Amino acid sequence: MTSRSESALVTLRRIMHVTDTNARALARRTGLTLAQMIVLEIVAEDDRSTPKEIARRSGVSQATITSLIDKLEARGFVTRRRSEQDRRLIRVTATEAGRTQLANAPNPLYAAFSAKFEALPEWEQLMLLAALERVAGLMNADQVEALPPTEEPRIAAV
């Protein structure tokens, strides 16, 4: 293994460690998985979201989204309603409890990364995105869902 490939793998392990640590802390504080929190954020941003749109935005299958929405609905954080314009469509809406949960559950790593990334010039954002997509391909992760369907919090919220 070359020095550069070793350095790349060490950097990837550091990134994975930080993200895993952040996800565990979020689960301890909220009782929600990172996947559930991301879905709740998407729904709270747009109360007209359909499961298909939520799946597209979060990078997972509709089956995974259905499971995540089921869990959020069981906890009273979202509701499903049929569209009045097109009865075939289901709209997912954040409840007041869901919005409160979001307000009380900051995700410092996600917020810090997003703020720093958005502050970069557009060319650099595109370059980083291309590099990350290339790394995902090198690791055979380019076709893997972004949010694991079985992710569960290890410690329930108090």
Coordinates of C-alpha atoms in Angstrom, one line a residue:
M1 CA 0.0 0.0 0.0
T2 CA 1.4 3.4 -0.9
S3 CA 1.8 6.2 1.5
R4 CA -0.9 8.2 -0.3
S5 CA -3.5 5.4 -0.1
E6 CA -2.7 4.9 3.5
S7 CA -3.2 8.6 4.2
A8 CA -6.5 8.5 2.3
L9 CA -7.7 5.5 4.3
V10 CA -6.6 7.1 7.6
T11 CA -8.5 10.3 6.7
L12 CA -11.6 8.2 5.8
R13 CA -11.5 6.4 9.1
R14 CA -11.3 9.8 10.9
I15 CA -14.3 11.0 9.0
M16 CA -16.3 7.8 9.8
H17 CA -15.3 8.0 13.5
V18 CA -16.5 11.6 13.8
T19 CA -19.8 10.9 12.0
D20 CA -20.5 7.7 14.0
T21 CA -19.7 9.6 17.3
N22 CA -22.1 12.4 16.3
A23 CA -24.8 9.9 15.3
R24 CA -24.6 8.1 18.7
A25 CA -24.7 11.4 20.6
L26 CA -27.7 12.5 18.6
A27 CA -29.5 9.2 19.4
R28 CA -28.7 9.6 23.1
R29 CA -30.1 13.2 23.1
T30 CA -33.2 12.6 21.1
G31 CA -34.0 8.9 20.9
L32 CA -34.0 9.3 17.1
T33 CA -31.5 7.9 14.6
L34 CA -29.7 10.2 12.3
A35 CA -31.8 8.8 9.5
Q36 CA -35.0 9.7 11.3
M37 CA -33.7 13.2 12.1
I38 CA -32.8 13.8 8.5
V39 CA -36.3 12.7 7.3
L40 CA -37.9 14.9 10.0
E41 CA -35.8 17.9 8.8
I42 CA -36.9 17.3 5.2
V43 CA -40.5 17.1 6.1
A44 CA -40.4 20.2 8.3
E45 CA -38.9 22.2 5.5
D46 CA -41.8 21.3 3.1
D47 CA -45.1 20.1 4.5
R48 CA -46.1 19.1 0.9
S49 CA -43.4 16.4 0.7
T50 CA -44.3 13.0 -0.7
P51 CA -42.5 9.9 0.4
K52 CA -41.0 9.7 -3.1
E53 CA -39.6 13.3 -2.8
I54 CA -38.3 12.6 0.7
A55 CA -36.6 9.4 -0.6
R56 CA -35.0 11.4 -3.5
R57 CA -33.7 14.2 -1.2
S58 CA -32.3 11.8 1.4
G59 CA -30.8 9.4 -1.1
V60 CA -32.6 6.2 0.0
S61 CA -35.3 3.9 -1.5
Q62 CA -39.0 4.5 -1.0
A63 CA -39.2 1.3 1.1
T64 CA -36.6 2.7 3.5
I65 CA -38.5 6.0 3.7
T66 CA -41.8 4.3 4.4
S67 CA -40.2 2.5 7.4
L68 CA -38.6 5.7 8.7
I69 CA -41.9 7.6 8.3
D70 CA -43.8 4.8 10.1
K71 CA -41.4 5.2 13.0
L72 CA -41.7 9.0 13.1
E73 CA -45.5 8.7 12.8
A74 CA -45.7 6.2 15.7
R75 CA -43.9 8.7 17.8
G76 CA -46.2 11.5 16.8
F77 CA -43.6 13.6 14.9
V78 CA -45.2 13.4 11.5
T79 CA -48.6 12.7 9.9
R80 CA -49.6 11.3 6.5
R81 CA -52.5 12.8 4.6
R82 CA -53.9 12.2 1.1
S83 CA -53.5 15.2 -1.2
E84 CA -56.8 17.0 -1.9
Q85 CA -55.8 17.7 -5.5
D86 CA -54.6 14.2 -6.3
R87 CA -55.9 11.5 -4.0
R88 CA -53.2 9.1 -5.2
L89 CA -50.5 11.3 -3.5
I90 CA -49.7 11.0 0.2
R91 CA -48.3 14.2 1.8
V92 CA -46.1 13.9 4.9
T93 CA -46.4 16.8 7.4
A94 CA -44.4 17.5 10.5
T95 CA -46.5 17.8 13.7
E96 CA -45.9 20.4 16.4
A97 CA -44.2 17.7 18.4
G98 CA -41.9 17.0 15.5
R99 CA -41.0 20.6 15.0
T100 CA -40.3 20.9 18.8
Q101 CA -38.1 17.8 18.6
L102 CA -36.1 19.4 15.8
A103 CA -35.7 22.7 17.7
N104 CA -34.5 20.9 20.8
A105 CA -32.1 18.5 19.0
P106 CA -29.3 20.4 17.4
N107 CA -26.9 18.4 15.2
P108 CA -23.6 20.3 15.6
L109 CA -21.6 18.3 13.2
Y110 CA -24.1 18.5 10.4
A111 CA -24.7 22.2 11.0
A112 CA -21.0 23.1 11.2
F113 CA -20.2 21.1 8.1
S114 CA -23.1 22.6 6.1
A115 CA -22.2 26.2 7.1
K116 CA -18.5 25.7 6.2
F117 CA -19.3 23.9 3.0
E118 CA -21.8 26.6 1.9
A119 CA -19.2 29.2 2.6
L120 CA -16.8 27.7 0.0
P121 CA -16.7 29.0 -3.5
E122 CA -19.0 27.1 -5.9
W123 CA -16.0 25.6 -7.8
E124 CA -14.6 24.2 -4.6
Q125 CA -18.0 22.8 -3.6
L126 CA -18.3 21.1 -7.0
M127 CA -14.7 19.8 -6.7
L128 CA -15.2 18.3 -3.3
L129 CA -18.5 16.7 -4.3
A130 CA -16.9 15.1 -7.3
A131 CA -14.0 13.9 -5.2
L132 CA -16.4 12.4 -2.6
E133 CA -18.4 10.7 -5.3
R134 CA -15.2 9.3 -6.8
V135 CA -14.2 8.0 -3.3
A136 CA -17.7 6.4 -2.9
G137 CA -17.1 4.7 -6.3
L138 CA -13.7 3.4 -5.2
M139 CA -15.2 1.9 -2.1
N140 CA -18.1 0.4 -4.1
A141 CA -20.4 2.6 -2.0
D142 CA -21.8 4.7 -4.9
Q143 CA -25.0 2.5 -5.1
V144 CA -25.5 2.2 -1.3
E145 CA -28.4 4.0 0.3
A146 CA -27.3 7.1 2.2
L147 CA -29.3 6.2 5.3
P148 CA -29.2 2.7 6.7
P149 CA -32.7 1.2 7.0
T150 CA -31.9 -0.6 10.2
E151 CA -30.2 2.2 12.1
E152 CA -31.6 2.4 15.6
P153 CA -30.7 4.5 18.6
R154 CA -28.8 2.6 21.2
I155 CA -30.0 4.7 24.1
A156 CA -33.5 6.1 24.4
A157 CA -34.1 9.8 25.2
V158 CA -34.9 10.6 28.8

